[in-house]
Coordinates of C-alpha atoms in Angstrom, one line a residue:
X3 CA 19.3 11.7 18.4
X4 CA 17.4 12.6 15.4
X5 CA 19.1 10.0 12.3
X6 CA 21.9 7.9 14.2
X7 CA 19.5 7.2 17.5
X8 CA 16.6 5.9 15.1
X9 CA 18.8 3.9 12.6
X10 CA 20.3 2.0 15.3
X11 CA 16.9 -0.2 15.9
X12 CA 17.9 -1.2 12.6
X13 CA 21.8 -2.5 12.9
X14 CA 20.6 -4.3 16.4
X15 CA 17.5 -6.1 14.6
X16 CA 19.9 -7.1 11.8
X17 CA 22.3 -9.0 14.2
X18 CA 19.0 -10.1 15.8
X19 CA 17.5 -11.8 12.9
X20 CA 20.9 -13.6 11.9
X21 CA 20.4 -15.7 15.6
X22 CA 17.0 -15.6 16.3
X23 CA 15.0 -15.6 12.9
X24 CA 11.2 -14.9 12.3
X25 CA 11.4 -11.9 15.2
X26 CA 12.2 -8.9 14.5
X27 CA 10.7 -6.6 11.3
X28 CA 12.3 -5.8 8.2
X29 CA 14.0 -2.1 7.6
X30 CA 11.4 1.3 7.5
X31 CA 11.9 4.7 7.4
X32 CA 14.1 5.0 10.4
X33 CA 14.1 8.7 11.4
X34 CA 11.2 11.0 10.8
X35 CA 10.6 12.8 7.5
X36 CA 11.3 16.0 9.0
X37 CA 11.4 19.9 7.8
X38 CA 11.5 23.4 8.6
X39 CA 9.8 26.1 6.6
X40 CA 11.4 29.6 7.2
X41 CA 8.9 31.8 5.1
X42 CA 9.4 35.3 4.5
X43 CA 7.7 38.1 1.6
X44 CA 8.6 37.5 -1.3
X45 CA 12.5 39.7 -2.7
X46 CA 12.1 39.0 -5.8
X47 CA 9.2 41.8 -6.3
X48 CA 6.9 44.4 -3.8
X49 CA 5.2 42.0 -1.6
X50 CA 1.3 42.5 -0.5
X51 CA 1.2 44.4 2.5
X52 CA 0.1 41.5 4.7
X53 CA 3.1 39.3 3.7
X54 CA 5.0 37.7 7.2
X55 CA 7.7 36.2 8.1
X56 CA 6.9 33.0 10.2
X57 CA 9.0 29.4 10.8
X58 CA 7.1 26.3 11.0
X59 CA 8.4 22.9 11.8
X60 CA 6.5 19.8 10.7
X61 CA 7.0 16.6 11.8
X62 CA 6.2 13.7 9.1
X63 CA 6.4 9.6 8.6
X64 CA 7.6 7.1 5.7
X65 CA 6.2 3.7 6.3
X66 CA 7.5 1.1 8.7
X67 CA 8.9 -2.8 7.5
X68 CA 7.0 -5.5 7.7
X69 CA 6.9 -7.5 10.9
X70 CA 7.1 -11.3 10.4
X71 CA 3.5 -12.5 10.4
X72 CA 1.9 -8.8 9.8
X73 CA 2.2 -6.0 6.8
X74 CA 4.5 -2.5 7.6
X75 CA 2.3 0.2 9.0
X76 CA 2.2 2.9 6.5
X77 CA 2.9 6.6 7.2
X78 CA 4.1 5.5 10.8
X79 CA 7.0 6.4 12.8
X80 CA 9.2 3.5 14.4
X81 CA 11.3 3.5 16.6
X82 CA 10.1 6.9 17.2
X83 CA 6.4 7.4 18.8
X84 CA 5.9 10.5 17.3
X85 CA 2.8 11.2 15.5
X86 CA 2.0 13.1 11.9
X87 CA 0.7 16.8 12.0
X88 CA -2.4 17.5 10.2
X89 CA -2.1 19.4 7.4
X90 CA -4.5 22.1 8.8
X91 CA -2.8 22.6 12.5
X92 CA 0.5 23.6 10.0
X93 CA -1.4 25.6 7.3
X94 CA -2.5 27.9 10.7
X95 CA 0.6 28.5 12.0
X96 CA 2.0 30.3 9.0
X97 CA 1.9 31.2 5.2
X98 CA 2.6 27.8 3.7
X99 CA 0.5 25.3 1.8
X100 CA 0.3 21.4 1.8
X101 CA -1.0 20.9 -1.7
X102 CA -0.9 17.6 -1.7
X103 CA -0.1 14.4 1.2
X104 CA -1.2 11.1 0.6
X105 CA 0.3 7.4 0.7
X106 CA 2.9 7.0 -2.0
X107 CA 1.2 3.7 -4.2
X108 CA 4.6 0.8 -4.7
X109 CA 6.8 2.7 -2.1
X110 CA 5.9 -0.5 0.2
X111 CA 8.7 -3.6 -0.6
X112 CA 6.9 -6.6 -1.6
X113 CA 7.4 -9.8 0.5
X114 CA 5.1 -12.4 2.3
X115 CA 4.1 -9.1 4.2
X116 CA 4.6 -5.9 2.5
X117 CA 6.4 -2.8 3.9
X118 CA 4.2 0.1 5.2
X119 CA 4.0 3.2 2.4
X120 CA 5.4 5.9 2.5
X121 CA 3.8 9.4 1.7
X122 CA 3.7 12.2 -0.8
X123 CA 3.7 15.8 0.2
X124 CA 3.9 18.8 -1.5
X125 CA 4.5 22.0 0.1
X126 CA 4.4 25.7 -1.5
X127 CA 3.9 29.0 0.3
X128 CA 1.1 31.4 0.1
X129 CA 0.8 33.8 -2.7
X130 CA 3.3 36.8 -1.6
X131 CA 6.2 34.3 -0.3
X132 CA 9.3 32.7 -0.8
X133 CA 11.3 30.4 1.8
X134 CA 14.0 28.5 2.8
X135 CA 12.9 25.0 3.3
X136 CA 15.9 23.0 6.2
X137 CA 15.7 19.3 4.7
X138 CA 16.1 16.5 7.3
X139 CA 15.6 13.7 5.4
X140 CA 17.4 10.4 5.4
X141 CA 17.1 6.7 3.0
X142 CA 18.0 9.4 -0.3
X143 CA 20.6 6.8 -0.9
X144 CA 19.8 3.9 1.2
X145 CA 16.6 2.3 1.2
X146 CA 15.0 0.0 3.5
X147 CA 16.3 -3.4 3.3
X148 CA 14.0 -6.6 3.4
X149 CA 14.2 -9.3 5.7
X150 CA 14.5 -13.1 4.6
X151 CA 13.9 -12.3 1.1
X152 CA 11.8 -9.1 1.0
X153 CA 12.4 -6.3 -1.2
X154 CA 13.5 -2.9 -0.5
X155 CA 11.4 0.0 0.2
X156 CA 11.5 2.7 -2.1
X157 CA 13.8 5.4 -1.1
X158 CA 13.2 9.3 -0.5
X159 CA 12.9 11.8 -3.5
X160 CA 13.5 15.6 -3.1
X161 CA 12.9 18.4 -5.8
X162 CA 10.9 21.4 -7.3
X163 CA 7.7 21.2 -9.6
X164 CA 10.1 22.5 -12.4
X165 CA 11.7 19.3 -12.0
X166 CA 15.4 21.0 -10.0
X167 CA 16.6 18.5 -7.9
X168 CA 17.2 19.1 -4.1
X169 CA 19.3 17.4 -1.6
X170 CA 18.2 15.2 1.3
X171 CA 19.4 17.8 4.4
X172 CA 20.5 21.3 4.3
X173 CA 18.7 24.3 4.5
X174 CA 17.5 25.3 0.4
X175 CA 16.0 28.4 -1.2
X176 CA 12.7 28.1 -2.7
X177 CA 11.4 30.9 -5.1
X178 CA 7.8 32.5 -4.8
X179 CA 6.1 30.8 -6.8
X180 CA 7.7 27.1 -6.4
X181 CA 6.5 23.8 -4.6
X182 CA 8.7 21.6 -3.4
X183 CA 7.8 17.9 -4.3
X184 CA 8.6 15.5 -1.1
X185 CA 8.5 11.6 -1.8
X186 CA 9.3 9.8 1.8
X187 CA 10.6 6.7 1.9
X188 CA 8.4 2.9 1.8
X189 CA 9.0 0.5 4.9
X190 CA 10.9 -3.0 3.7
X191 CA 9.1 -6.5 2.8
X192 CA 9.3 -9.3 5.0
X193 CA 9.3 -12.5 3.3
X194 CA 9.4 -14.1 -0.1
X195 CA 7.1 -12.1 -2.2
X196 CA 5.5 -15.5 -4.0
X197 CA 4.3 -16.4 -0.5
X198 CA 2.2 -13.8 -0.2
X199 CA -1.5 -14.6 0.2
X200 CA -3.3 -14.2 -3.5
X201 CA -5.9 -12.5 -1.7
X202 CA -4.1 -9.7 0.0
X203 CA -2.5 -8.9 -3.5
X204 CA -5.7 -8.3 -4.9
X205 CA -6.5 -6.3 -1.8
X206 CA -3.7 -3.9 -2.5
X207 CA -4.6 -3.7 -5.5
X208 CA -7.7 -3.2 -5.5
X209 CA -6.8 0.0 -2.7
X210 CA -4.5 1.1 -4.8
X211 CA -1.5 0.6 -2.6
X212 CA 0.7 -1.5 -5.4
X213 CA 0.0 -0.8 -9.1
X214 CA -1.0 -3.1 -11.7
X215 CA 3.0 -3.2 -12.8
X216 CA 4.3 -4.5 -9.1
X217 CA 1.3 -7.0 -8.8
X218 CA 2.6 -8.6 -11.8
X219 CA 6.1 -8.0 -11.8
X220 CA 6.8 -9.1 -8.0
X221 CA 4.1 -11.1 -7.1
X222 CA 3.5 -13.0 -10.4
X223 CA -0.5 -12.0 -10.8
X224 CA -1.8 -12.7 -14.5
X225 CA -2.8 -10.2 -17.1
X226 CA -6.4 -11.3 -16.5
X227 CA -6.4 -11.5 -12.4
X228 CA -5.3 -7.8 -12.3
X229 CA -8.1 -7.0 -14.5
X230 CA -10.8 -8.7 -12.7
X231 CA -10.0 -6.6 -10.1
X232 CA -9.4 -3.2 -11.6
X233 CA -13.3 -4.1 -13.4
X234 CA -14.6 -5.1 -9.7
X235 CA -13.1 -1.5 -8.4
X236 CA -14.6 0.4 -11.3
X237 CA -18.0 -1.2 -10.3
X238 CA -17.3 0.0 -7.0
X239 CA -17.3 -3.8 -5.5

């Protein structure tokens, strides 16, 4: 229900796109970025006094592919309907910290339309607290794939700030202390990435969802376009 169910959308559109072509979108996340937090004082010392034990469940999004006459929706579940939780409904339901969630810049596969991005979280527990984080998190090894010449999305990334790896799914200690560093997964391109409207590369660039690198590399901008935009965004135009 929760991986195989949402990656199916996927296998169908594939047949789908070899009979009927210019319908159905490229690859995206697939199944929601999800994760438990089983938080508990701290073992590895005397915990404050007002240390609990508390599980929360959040429910996250990596970006969706590109449709074929529209850019991928970024940080938004497809197939499922189910929306992201705000950083402060979760931060009140127990000891733990979002330090950081925003859209993840390149995650997005270039193409005539570009895939939806994904996001960045980080997540730590308050001062006092360790936990076990329960990892449900799927395109670690397998990316979104484009559609009629796309590129990939980029794929998930799991660790700790001291740079310890992590796996994808399973439940994982995490010392007091620590923050675990989530990267969730871009939606695919749709399309040759030279089609792609000069002015909606400059767009993204100028928002800061590809970087100067991909605007060059995949969609062939020149050393001077990229920074007649980067001088227009420091003059806040």
């Amino acid at each position: 229900r929760h991986v195989i169910g949402h990656m199916i959308p996927d296998t169908v559109y594939a047949a789908l796109d070899q009979i009927i072509p210019e319908l159905v979108p490229a690859e995206g996340a697939g199944s929601l970025c999800n994760f438990q937090v089983s938080l508990r004082p701290r073992t590895d010392e005397p915990a404050p006094e007002d240390a609990v034990r508390s599980e929360v469940l959040t429910f996250n999004s990596g970006g969706a592919g590109a449709r074929p006459t529209l850019d991928g929706m970024n940080a938004t579940a497809f197939p499922s309907g189910v929306m992201t939780m705000p950083v402060e409904a979760t931060e009140n339901v127990g000891p733990i910290l979002i330090t950081r969630k925003e859209l993840r810049p390149d995650s997005g596969g270039a193409g005539k339309y570009r895939g939806g991005l994904g996001q960045y979280m980080e997540v730590a527990a308050r001062v006092g607290h360790e936990f076990d984080i329960s990892a449900m998190f799927d395109r670690v090894d397998h990316p979104a794939r484009g559609r009629q010449g796309g590129l990939g999305g980029a794929p998930t990334t799991i660790g700790l700030d001291d740079g310890t790896a992590m796996k994808g799914k399973g439940r994982q200690f995490v010392p007091h202390g620590r923050t675990v560093m989530l990267s969730f997964p871009g939606g695919a391109g749709y399309g040759n990435p030279s089609d792609r409207d000069p002015a909606d590369v400059r767009r993204d660039l100028a928002q800061g969802y590809i970087s100067a690198e991909v605007a060059k590399r995949d969609y062939g901008m020149t050393d001077a376009d990229i920074a007649s935009v980067q001088d227009a965004v420091a003059r806040g135009e």
